């Protein structure tokens, strides 16, 4: 096995390879490194070090700076595409991205609402509206927005009906482009239903939102955000 193949094999197994000056540092989950692999690492050590050095030299980083505070900001190309598509069909829900979080925690509707208010304050995207300014699409970040949690009660036989009731079209000019509901299914199962417009979210955003919600619900503190989406969209321009 050549050195590059060995590196790829190790990375896929969760092994972290680092350089400390000329020393190769290997951090691996328990049980991954056996005697054969140790021997192979020793044999290929010099080649691995050279490959890691090459990677360091060839890695370019682009520093995104904080943008200047303004009343409105230009849209990123991705935002502009979604804005125009939604404007063509203002009543469409094609660009809604609904998902559900199983409720495996003690339910406190007031606490859930407070946490989402914290998340809306934390993430400017959740306070962003999209409008035309002199004929040009722009994004406006609001200082505060109105938010409330809906509650639904239904049985599993009427799943299609409650989905249609919950998933509604968004007015892009009126944030938050986020809707949250606590659903009780068959009187015992509970789900946290969340619907967001694709112009402010994607699959990665969903994962971040759920992770931060669970962290705050369990009493953890979140590190401050260094950048917001507007910083990225301004940098892109």
Short mmCIF file of C-alpha atoms in Angstrom, two decimals:
data_model
loop_
_atom_site.label_atom_id
_atom_site.label_comp_id
_atom_site.label_asym_id
_atom_site.label_seq_id
_atom_site.Cartn_x
_atom_site.Cartn_y
_atom_site.Cartn_z
CA UNK A 1 0.00 0.00 0.00
CA UNK A 2 1.43 3.38 -1.02
CA UNK A 3 1.56 6.25 1.49
CA UNK A 4 -1.39 8.20 0.01
CA UNK A 5 -3.63 5.08 0.12
CA UNK A 6 -2.59 4.47 3.72
CA UNK A 7 -3.47 8.05 4.67
CA UNK A 8 -6.89 7.72 3.04
CA UNK A 9 -7.51 4.41 4.82
CA UNK A 10 -6.61 5.96 8.18
CA UNK A 11 -8.78 9.04 7.63
CA UNK A 12 -11.79 6.86 6.74
CA UNK A 13 -11.24 4.98 10.02
CA UNK A 14 -11.37 8.21 12.04
CA UNK A 15 -7.62 8.51 12.51
CA UNK A 16 -6.21 12.06 12.69
CA UNK A 17 -2.74 12.69 11.27
CA UNK A 18 -0.89 15.87 12.29
CA UNK A 19 2.57 17.33 12.07
CA UNK A 20 4.42 18.83 15.02
CA UNK A 21 7.51 20.24 13.34
CA UNK A 22 9.07 17.08 11.88
CA UNK A 23 7.17 14.70 14.12
CA UNK A 24 4.16 12.69 12.94
CA UNK A 25 1.29 12.72 15.46
CA UNK A 26 -1.32 9.96 15.15
CA UNK A 27 -4.59 10.21 17.07
CA UNK A 28 -6.86 7.19 16.67
CA UNK A 29 -10.05 5.79 18.19
CA UNK A 30 -9.59 2.81 20.49
CA UNK A 31 -9.01 -0.47 18.66
CA UNK A 32 -8.11 0.99 15.26
CA UNK A 33 -4.32 0.80 15.47
CA UNK A 34 -2.97 -2.77 15.60
CA UNK A 35 0.58 -4.16 15.36
CA UNK A 36 0.46 -4.48 11.55
CA UNK A 37 -0.72 -0.91 11.11
CA UNK A 38 1.97 0.39 13.47
CA UNK A 39 4.61 -1.39 11.40
CA UNK A 40 3.18 0.05 8.19
CA UNK A 41 3.17 3.55 9.69
CA UNK A 42 6.81 3.17 10.63
CA UNK A 43 7.69 2.02 7.12
CA UNK A 44 5.80 4.84 5.40
CA UNK A 45 6.46 7.53 8.02
CA UNK A 46 8.83 9.64 5.90
CA UNK A 47 6.49 9.56 2.88
CA UNK A 48 3.45 10.44 5.02
CA UNK A 49 5.29 13.41 6.54
CA UNK A 50 6.21 14.71 3.07
CA UNK A 51 2.61 14.34 1.85
CA UNK A 52 1.27 16.21 4.88
CA UNK A 53 3.83 18.98 4.33
CA UNK A 54 2.75 19.22 0.68
CA UNK A 55 -0.87 19.48 1.72
CA UNK A 56 -0.04 22.30 4.14
CA UNK A 57 1.84 24.22 1.42
CA UNK A 58 -0.98 23.80 -1.11
CA UNK A 59 -3.85 24.79 1.17
CA UNK A 60 -5.26 28.25 0.44
CA UNK A 61 -7.45 30.00 2.99
CA UNK A 62 -9.73 32.93 2.28
CA UNK A 63 -10.39 35.11 5.28
CA UNK A 64 -13.99 36.33 5.50
CA UNK A 65 -14.19 39.58 7.42
CA UNK A 66 -17.13 41.04 9.31
CA UNK A 67 -19.22 43.15 6.96
CA UNK A 68 -20.10 46.79 7.56
CA UNK A 69 -23.46 47.32 9.24
CA UNK A 70 -26.05 48.47 6.68
CA UNK A 71 -29.82 48.70 6.38
CA UNK A 72 -29.87 46.12 3.58
CA UNK A 73 -27.43 43.73 1.94
CA UNK A 74 -27.05 42.18 -1.49
CA UNK A 75 -28.21 38.59 -1.93
CA UNK A 76 -25.79 35.77 -2.55
CA UNK A 77 -26.26 34.04 -5.93
CA UNK A 78 -27.99 31.11 -4.19
CA UNK A 79 -30.38 33.45 -2.35
CA UNK A 80 -31.13 35.40 -5.54
CA UNK A 81 -32.05 32.22 -7.42
CA UNK A 82 -34.45 31.11 -4.68
CA UNK A 83 -35.93 34.61 -4.34
CA UNK A 84 -36.75 34.73 -8.06
CA UNK A 85 -38.16 31.20 -8.08
CA UNK A 86 -40.44 32.00 -5.13
CA UNK A 87 -41.54 35.29 -6.76
CA UNK A 88 -42.67 33.37 -9.84
CA UNK A 89 -44.99 31.24 -7.66
CA UNK A 90 -45.66 33.16 -4.46
CA UNK A 91 -48.14 30.55 -3.17
CA UNK A 92 -45.76 27.63 -3.71
CA UNK A 93 -44.32 25.51 -0.88
CA UNK A 94 -41.83 23.82 -3.22
CA UNK A 95 -38.92 25.54 -1.48
CA UNK A 96 -40.04 24.82 2.08
CA UNK A 97 -37.79 22.39 3.95
CA UNK A 98 -39.79 20.77 6.76
CA UNK A 99 -38.26 18.34 9.24
CA UNK A 100 -39.13 16.85 12.61
CA UNK A 101 -37.28 16.37 15.88
CA UNK A 102 -38.49 13.41 17.99
CA UNK A 103 -39.34 14.66 21.47
CA UNK A 104 -37.28 12.47 23.79
CA UNK A 105 -37.21 15.09 26.54
CA UNK A 106 -39.68 16.44 29.08
CA UNK A 107 -41.98 18.85 27.24
CA UNK A 108 -42.19 22.43 28.39
CA UNK A 109 -43.82 24.57 25.69
CA UNK A 110 -42.77 27.84 27.32
CA UNK A 111 -39.15 26.67 27.53
CA UNK A 112 -39.18 25.47 23.91
CA UNK A 113 -40.48 28.85 22.80
CA UNK A 114 -37.82 30.71 24.79
CA UNK A 115 -35.05 28.59 23.30
CA UNK A 116 -36.22 29.23 19.75
CA UNK A 117 -36.33 32.94 20.53
CA UNK A 118 -32.69 32.66 21.64
CA UNK A 119 -31.80 30.85 18.41
CA UNK A 120 -33.59 33.50 16.35
CA UNK A 121 -31.62 36.18 18.15
CA UNK A 122 -28.38 34.20 17.69
CA UNK A 123 -28.73 33.55 13.95
CA UNK A 124 -29.35 36.60 11.77
CA UNK A 125 -30.67 34.36 8.98
CA UNK A 126 -33.70 33.63 11.16
CA UNK A 127 -34.40 37.37 11.36
CA UNK A 128 -33.81 38.09 7.68
CA UNK A 129 -36.46 39.18 5.20
CA UNK A 130 -36.12 39.54 1.43
CA UNK A 131 -37.61 42.43 -0.52
CA UNK A 132 -37.16 44.71 -3.51
CA UNK A 133 -35.28 47.96 -3.05
CA UNK A 134 -35.47 50.21 -6.13
CA UNK A 135 -36.23 47.09 -8.15
CA UNK A 136 -33.26 45.14 -6.76
CA UNK A 137 -33.69 42.14 -4.43
CA UNK A 138 -32.04 42.74 -1.06
CA UNK A 139 -31.99 41.12 2.37
CA UNK A 140 -32.93 43.07 5.47
CA UNK A 141 -31.94 41.83 8.93
CA UNK A 142 -34.52 42.75 11.55
CA UNK A 143 -33.59 43.47 15.15
CA UNK A 144 -36.54 41.41 16.38
CA UNK A 145 -39.37 39.34 14.92
CA UNK A 146 -42.63 37.91 16.21
CA UNK A 147 -42.48 34.21 16.97
CA UNK A 148 -44.84 31.69 18.53
CA UNK A 149 -45.16 27.91 18.67
CA UNK A 150 -48.23 26.23 17.25
CA UNK A 151 -49.71 23.07 18.73
CA UNK A 152 -51.33 20.24 16.78
CA UNK A 153 -53.22 17.18 17.97
CA UNK A 154 -53.89 14.39 15.47
CA UNK A 155 -53.85 10.65 14.98
CA UNK A 156 -51.46 8.73 12.75
CA UNK A 157 -54.26 8.03 10.26
CA UNK A 158 -54.54 11.72 9.33
CA UNK A 159 -50.82 12.33 8.72
CA UNK A 160 -51.31 13.86 5.27
CA UNK A 161 -53.88 16.30 6.59
CA UNK A 162 -51.74 17.72 9.38
CA UNK A 163 -48.73 18.05 7.09
CA UNK A 164 -50.80 20.14 4.69
CA UNK A 165 -52.06 22.21 7.62
CA UNK A 166 -48.60 22.85 9.00
CA UNK A 167 -46.61 23.40 5.78
CA UNK A 168 -47.69 26.81 4.43
CA UNK A 169 -46.09 29.20 1.96
CA UNK A 170 -43.82 31.91 3.35
CA UNK A 171 -43.91 35.62 2.59
CA UNK A 172 -40.19 36.21 2.08
CA UNK A 173 -40.47 39.82 3.21
CA UNK A 174 -41.80 38.82 6.64
CA UNK A 175 -39.34 36.96 8.86
CA UNK A 176 -38.90 34.65 10.55
CA UNK A 177 -38.98 32.27 7.58
CA UNK A 178 -39.28 29.60 10.24
CA UNK A 179 -42.35 27.88 11.62
CA UNK A 180 -42.36 25.60 14.67
CA UNK A 181 -45.12 23.41 16.07
CA UNK A 182 -45.40 20.84 18.84
CA UNK A 183 -47.43 17.90 17.56
CA UNK A 184 -49.08 15.26 19.72
CA UNK A 185 -49.72 12.02 17.83
CA UNK A 186 -52.28 9.50 19.09
CA UNK A 187 -52.30 11.30 22.46
CA UNK A 188 -48.86 10.03 23.51
CA UNK A 189 -46.12 10.51 20.88
CA UNK A 190 -44.79 14.05 20.54
CA UNK A 191 -42.89 15.61 17.66
CA UNK A 192 -41.32 19.02 17.21
CA UNK A 193 -42.19 20.05 13.65
CA UNK A 194 -40.02 22.69 12.00
CA UNK A 195 -40.46 24.27 8.59
CA UNK A 196 -37.94 26.68 7.08
CA UNK A 197 -37.62 28.28 3.67
CA UNK A 198 -34.69 27.08 1.60
CA UNK A 199 -33.50 30.68 1.12
CA UNK A 200 -32.27 30.66 4.74
CA UNK A 201 -31.57 26.98 5.30
CA UNK A 202 -30.38 23.63 4.00
CA UNK A 203 -29.66 20.18 5.42
CA UNK A 204 -26.59 21.42 7.28
CA UNK A 205 -28.61 24.27 8.80
CA UNK A 206 -31.16 21.77 10.09
CA UNK A 207 -28.46 19.75 11.82
CA UNK A 208 -26.99 22.88 13.43
CA UNK A 209 -30.41 24.08 14.57
CA UNK A 210 -31.28 20.74 16.15
CA UNK A 211 -27.87 20.42 17.82
CA UNK A 212 -28.05 23.92 19.29
CA UNK A 213 -31.67 23.47 20.36
CA UNK A 214 -30.83 20.30 22.27
CA UNK A 215 -27.77 21.94 23.83
CA UNK A 216 -29.75 24.93 25.08
CA UNK A 217 -32.63 22.73 26.26
CA UNK A 218 -30.20 20.71 28.37
CA UNK A 219 -28.75 23.88 29.89
CA UNK A 220 -25.51 24.09 27.92
CA UNK A 221 -23.99 27.41 26.80
CA UNK A 222 -23.20 28.10 23.14
CA UNK A 223 -20.03 29.78 21.94
CA UNK A 224 -20.58 33.20 20.29
CA UNK A 225 -20.77 33.21 16.50
CA UNK A 226 -17.86 34.89 14.72
CA UNK A 227 -19.64 35.34 11.38
CA UNK A 228 -23.18 35.54 10.02
CA UNK A 229 -24.48 34.70 6.56
CA UNK A 230 -24.47 38.38 5.52
CA UNK A 231 -20.70 38.41 6.07
CA UNK A 232 -20.40 35.56 3.58
CA UNK A 233 -22.78 37.08 1.01
CA UNK A 234 -20.98 40.44 1.20
CA UNK A 235 -17.60 38.69 0.83
CA UNK A 236 -18.97 36.81 -2.20
CA UNK A 237 -19.86 40.07 -3.90
#
